Structure formats: C-alpha cells, structure tokens
C-alpha cells in the first residue's frame, strides 16, 4: 500500500522534483511541476493528519531500519497539522507565484527559482515529519539554504545583503542546534526523539544537558525570530520577492515554533523545561516584550512590507506567549495561532504583492488612493488587516480569544489586558494603510486592478480567514488534541 | 413562517438589500426604491416577530467556538430596539433621499450600501441571544459605520473617523472583551437568562469591577470619559448622524447596557450586592456634565450630540437604579428619545440643506421661512424635555418613579436638574427661530424655502410620532414589563 | 580526567569563540564567511571527540578487536561538513553578486550606499 509510505513520500516527492526542475528548463513546465508536487504533498499531509487524528501517531522506519538506530519518521497530530499548513500555503502561493515571480525576477532562468522553492518545501516538510534529532538539522539546513537563495532573488539589490545577513545569522542558529544535538548525543547515545525523551531524565542534572538545552533554545529561537533574535527577519521579508515572502511568512517561522514545541515538550520533558530550566518565564517575558516593541516599531515604518514584517515578529511573540503559559489552553492558543497567522500573513503579503505588481512600490505615500484604482486588492488587505487586529468573525479573533482565556485561567488579568491592548497597536498601523488607500487622492497615472492569477489565491486565503473565523471547530479540535498530546494528557 | 427562519431573515434582508443597492448603483431612482423596499420588508419582518408570543425561539447562525454559538432569539427588549431601528430606517431612507440629492453629495451608493449593512448589524445586536453574539455584531456595527462617518472624505472626516474608531475599538477590546471572557470563565456560558447568570459564580467583591468593565467597554453608550467619539462623529452627513447616532449606534450601546444588566447580572443580584453604585454616580455625572457642555455649544449638531450623551446616560442611570420601574423607564426612553432626537437631527439637516447654516446664532427668525421644520423642532425639543403630550413624558416619568422607589433622592434631583438644563439649551432654538427677527436682510430671507419634500415629510412624520407615542404608550409599557418580570 | 586531558574540548571552545568573534567583528563579508567556517569546524571537532571510545580502534570489523570507536559521529560530521561547504559556497556566491552590485565587499561601504531603514 502506497499510503504506508506517505511519511517519506511527503519529503521525497519535492526532493526529487527539485533536480527535475533543473533539467526541464521551460518556465511554465517547471512551474506546473512545482505546483503539482506541492498539491500532492498537500493531499498527503491531509491524509496523514486524518490518520494521526483518528488512529494515533504514525511511525515510519526509513529503509526498514528499526529505531533507535535507524532514522524514524513520526507523525502525530502536532506535526501533521504543521505539515498541512506548510504544504497548503506552498500550493496556494505557487498559483500566485507564477505571474508574480515572472514580474519581479524577470530572469531567463526562472526554473532555478522553482528548484529553490521545492528544496525549501522539502526542507520544511522534512523538519516537521522527522523523528530523529540530527535529521532535523539536515532538513533545517536544506530549507535555510534554499530560502537564502530565494530571498536573494528579490528585485531590490538590498535583497542580496538581506540574504547574506540571514545566511550568517541562520547558520549560527543552525550550528547552535547542531551543538545542542551533539551534546545530547554525548550524554544519551541516541538521536531518536522518542529514545531521547526516555533517556534524558536520567542525565538531566548534568551541566552538559543544561548546556544542550541552552544551545537548542537559542538556536531555535533564532530561527523562529523570537525577540531579540529577530534581527534578520525584517530585511529578509522586505526585500524578498512577494511570493517568497508570502510563503516564508506563512511557513518558515511556523516550523521553527513547532521545533520549539517538539524539543521542549516532547524531548525534554515538560517538567524539565519549565520547572527546572524555567523556560516558560523567559518565553512569557520575551513574548510580551516582542508583542509591544515590535508593534510599536511597525507603526513607524513607511514601507508597508517592512511594517508587516515587524508585525510578524510581534505575532511570533503571541505564539511564544501561548507556549509560555504552558497550560493546555495556552498551547492550544499557540498552535491555533500557527495556523491562523499563516492564513493572515499569507493573504496580506500576497495582497501587497498585487499592489507592487501594479504600482512598483510599497511606500505608504505611493499607496495613495489605491482603494479606488485597485478595489479588490485593497479590500483583501483590509480584511486581512482586520484579521490581524483580531476582529470577531475572523481567524485572528479565535487566537486572541484562546490567549485571553489561557491568561484568565491563571488569573493573570494584566496579561489578558496586555494581549488586548496590543491589538489596538495593530489597529494603528493597519489603519494608516487604510487611510492612505481610501482618503488620499489617487495620482494621475493609470493603474489597473491586479490580474486574476494574483487576485484569486489572495482571495482564497481571505475567504479562508473568514471561514475559519466563523467556524473554528475544526482547527480548535486539531489544536487542542495536539496540545494534549504534547503535554502528555492523552 | 418559523420564528427561527424569521430571526435569520432579519439579518439577511438588509444584507441582501445592500448587495442589491450596490448592483443598482448606477440608477439612482432604482437604488432608492430598493432601499425603501428593503426597509419596509425588514419592518414587516420585525412586526411579524413581535406577533410571535412563543417566548424564546432560538436560531443558531454558526458556532465559532465550542459552546459559544452565534445565535438570535426573540426577547421583549430586543424586539423593542429592532422595531425602533427598522421603523426609523424607513423614515431615514426617505429623509436621506431629500438630503443627499439636495446637497449633491458624492458616493451616494456607498452611503446606502453601508447604511443597510449597519442596520443588519443593529438587528444582530438587538436579537442576540448571548453576550458573544452581541459583541460580534457590536464590532461589525462599529466597522460598518466607519465609512458612513468618514463619508465626506475630507481631512476633517478622516480625523473624526480616527477618534470614532479609536475610542470604540479601544473600549470594546480592552474592557468589553475582557469582561466577556471573564463572564464566560465564571458562568460557563454566555446566554441571556432571566434573573442573570452570575449569581453564585463570582466573588461579590469583584462585581463592581465587572460592571465597570462592561459599562465602559460598551463605548457606544457614551459614558464619560469615553464619550468623545459622539461629537467627533458629527462630521458625517446629517442622515448618518440622525439614524446612527440618535438611533442605531448609540441605542445599540445603551440597549446592550440594559440587556446585560437585566439578563447577565440580574437586577436583584445587583441590588443585593450593591455593585451598581459606582456606575450610577458615573452615569449621573455624565447626565449633568454633558448638559452643561451642550449649553456652551453654538454649532447645532454639536449641541444635539452632547444632548444625546446626556440622554443616553438617563438610560444607563435607569439601568443602574436596578429596580423594575426604572428599567422599564430606561427601555421606554430608548424609544421616545429615538423619536425626539431623530426629529431634531432631521430638522438640523433640513436647515443645512436649505440655508447652509450650522450655527444656532445664525438661525434667528428662520422659523418664519421654514415653519414646518421649526414646528417639528419644537415638538422634538418638548419630547426631549419631557413635557406631557409628547412621548418623552412617559419615559421620564417612569425613570423618576424608579429613582423615588429606590429612594435615591440624589438621582431624582439629577433628573429634575437636567430637565431644567434641557429647557435651557433646547428651547432657545425654536424660540429664536420663531420670535427673533432674522439676521439676514429680507431679500435673502424671503429666498429661503423649506428643504426638499422627502426630508420635510420625514421630519413631520417623526414629530407626529412623538405625539402619538404619548397616547399609545401602553403597548410599549406592556412589552417592557414582560421583560423585567418575565 | 584532568582538565588538561580534555584538551580537545578546549580547542573546540577556542575555535568556537574565535569563529564567532570573527563573524561579529569583521566588516569584510568574506572574512565573515571564514569566521563562520571556523565556528563550524569547532563543532566538527566536538563531535569527533565524542566518537572516541577509550581503548577503541578504528570502527572497521576485524579479527581480535573487541572495542571500536563510535562511527556514528563521523557520519554526522560528514553531513555537517557538506552542509558547511554548501553554506560557504552560497555565501561566496552572494558576495560575488554583492560585489558586482555595490563594488565593494566591505559592510560599512555597502550600508553607506543603501542605508537600511
């Protein structure tokens, strides 16, 4: 049965398609290949999620070698959910990417961009699906290297320095993860995640394990852009091509947050991470600081893409806050926000890409009057913005609700009020764009609405934003089962 | 027709109407016909719901969160608000036709579309079956009225829109949402239930804080110090000010306050724990202070805005007096103030269309050139003041009766003093209009005519309505006592 | 084991700090990449040090030997070295493009031309 091999096919298909893209040089053919592989991955991930949800976790031994000596892929509801997010976003954004990349890259060898895309997808899916700690490092580097490549393809020459900066910081982060894994291997003799979780408690009092914890925490936090290790993100998101930003904003940081969850709740037991090493206090403080400082910085940006990039760092702060609350509701909130933020930011960055396609700039002043000349695009931005603010009936409200609930369960008033107050900061920076778009007069140049191939994927995500905001049962279900799994309550 | 379907239709009819209005945008007469047709249909639908006496039918729209449905139900106070809002929509649509065309306003289609969406949101607020649904439709109302407030598109409009949105979103997120989640955490559900849902579920020491969170969080009730959005929203065209700020938006606010007081806290529970005392004084302060500010305003719409702030706090004060008589008075005031205020705003708009005057000191002697308008204005002023023969008399009567039966003599004094202040800042306008000689030369004052016919017709209808309500207050009273005892 | 006996870990520590120092302090982009390489090399040495089993011989099955060194870290390091090479290659390729766009590989000169806001 081919479905038993789904875990490895999830990763193998994009991996094999990538060199195929190098061979087929034609732009349309490689785009079709990338899109179809991405869609097949999406279908596989849905099947894996359904299986993990109904029957329990799936374990797959690579090459038939038994764990813990062989590499094992382990799929439970947590990572299946993230798999769905990543492959789904990749598929939707690829539909958008064809025209957008053609316009922004304008290079003859665009098939190489699709190669990079598929490698990035491979890496992200691989990190999520694997059950072996070193395998995480390998796939992490695969996805990181290909994202450095994709970012550097941006139309502005600052994309090059942004990619370089990301390369340096990302490599340091990944190497820290490598060190952490190495130290763990030194103390336990195994790399398999399940085996590690069994063997660590015996040695968890040693300095080596504490050091491993610290290195891992730093490395993962850097890749996830947790404040204050977020420095690479604003530049990388601003100067990358629109489709790449949409894809990465919706997937790369999500996978890193998943790694945080996996390492600190599954491998190191919850009691070690939270009680002994007090990670939750650090995450709580960093989360709150991230939310406020980054939202404030976002308000003062005049490049809208950069503004949304800082907003993304603030949203990572929300996820980290949920994890720091460490209760079933808190972690449910964090996992819900993984999904919801992917939908929100994916839609917002795609809407920005539509605007860039027509007016060639994303400075706030240049967006004057765009509400009249590009009504559908601007409306998409407004709805996505409302979702970011957390207006009820959108997906952003669902995450905020669970965060407030998690804070009130601990009787932490002040935290609930802080979460809500931060939404108001989002109102300020979103409304600056709304006012520029609708209240300023349009310049005289002829500007048309964006083409359908850009609008339709954007609106697909916007509709998803509203749909999952009105009917959040499904996502809440998955998220709470995942949280229960992580906390060992199921 | 099933009551449940009828409930859902009250939201769908205006929404569907909005779509049709947008489609008919290029043909003004067709578009106006669609607006009026939709509003009549909605009113008939609400009347149908009023007939259904089968108590609590509940229609569930969607369930975003487990245990938290978006649902609608029929309930006396809600039906009262729905009737007022839908009835006045018809009249305001007729008025708007005269005003918008008379003023040659831009973007009329956008205006009518968002008007319809706002009415749909107001229906959702009125018929909500739990606090969550109330909150959701409350937010939708804020957002859908923003394009109406900033209709003119000028810098002034944008600034007004910022204050409007800023205060309403800030209060609803920071206070209302937190209060909501707190209630949910404490009581386990958010359904409106007779007698309240918090008894025994919450430490009485925290109750005043929760009451304050709700009352300040419902920014649309314009309790000081969160009232600034109301004068700021006067930058909108007068039909917007009239319906939304004299009827739908602010009434949604005080309606929510009343509904939450009666069905979430429970009047008896509040009275036992005394949690109402602080907010009672805040409401009383708002009544007096807003009236005093109104005295200083020369701009007619600004004066009316502060008058509304003061009158809204009558309703909040009635709710916070926590006895059934005061609550009935508060509910009646929703209806009577709506009629009175809308008449006054209609007149203000008619004056603007006919003469382009906005300041009261310029309006001397206009009564002779615009007799119908000023007669209606006189009736509206009398209704707000609460003289017998106008509907406002009954609501003030019950409010004062409630204050007396609760032995809150200070509050009774507040009602009396503010009535005197009402006379001071309101009666000036018709007196100067009828009795003072006109400022301008006879030549120009002869050129002033009444505003376009639809507008004059509308304001005449609402003025007559103020008088009619005095004689036919019985159905209102019956409906409301059902609520406070049932 | 005395502190001196753990000399390979001291070397790891030294190289790691040197590498990080070079990355952070140099303004020349190529030197940053070299610093990154030094940093990564320290990690390689860390892994290899772990692999040595006291008294063990090379991990190839042979008659008469009972204790073998652990081959797994060597495998892991080979992977990591490949990753390191790929990173260096990509980094240098980016530097070539940066040089053709900006005419310099010095970070300060680059940021003078295009201030990052």
mmCIF file of C-alpha atoms in Angstrom, chain A residues 6 25 87 91 168 187 196 290 447 479:
data_model
loop_
_atom_site.group_PDB
_atom_site.id
_atom_site.type_symbol
_atom_site.label_atom_id
_atom_site.label_comp_id
_atom_site.label_asym_id
_atom_site.label_seq_id
_atom_site.Cartn_x
_atom_site.Cartn_y
_atom_site.Cartn_z
ATOM 1 C CA UNK A 6 3.199 8.625 2.845
ATOM 2 C CA UNK A 25 14.323 24.474 -18.369
ATOM 3 C CA UNK A 87 2.130 22.302 2.060
ATOM 4 C CA UNK A 91 0.320 25.231 -3.059
ATOM 5 C CA UNK A 168 25.231 34.393 8.682
ATOM 6 C CA UNK A 187 25.003 12.137 27.164
ATOM 7 C CA UNK A 196 15.979 10.760 23.808
ATOM 8 C CA UNK A 290 8.095 41.197 21.452
ATOM 9 C CA UNK A 447 -3.407 51.916 -12.543
ATOM 10 C CA UNK A 479 -5.040 22.272 18.063
#
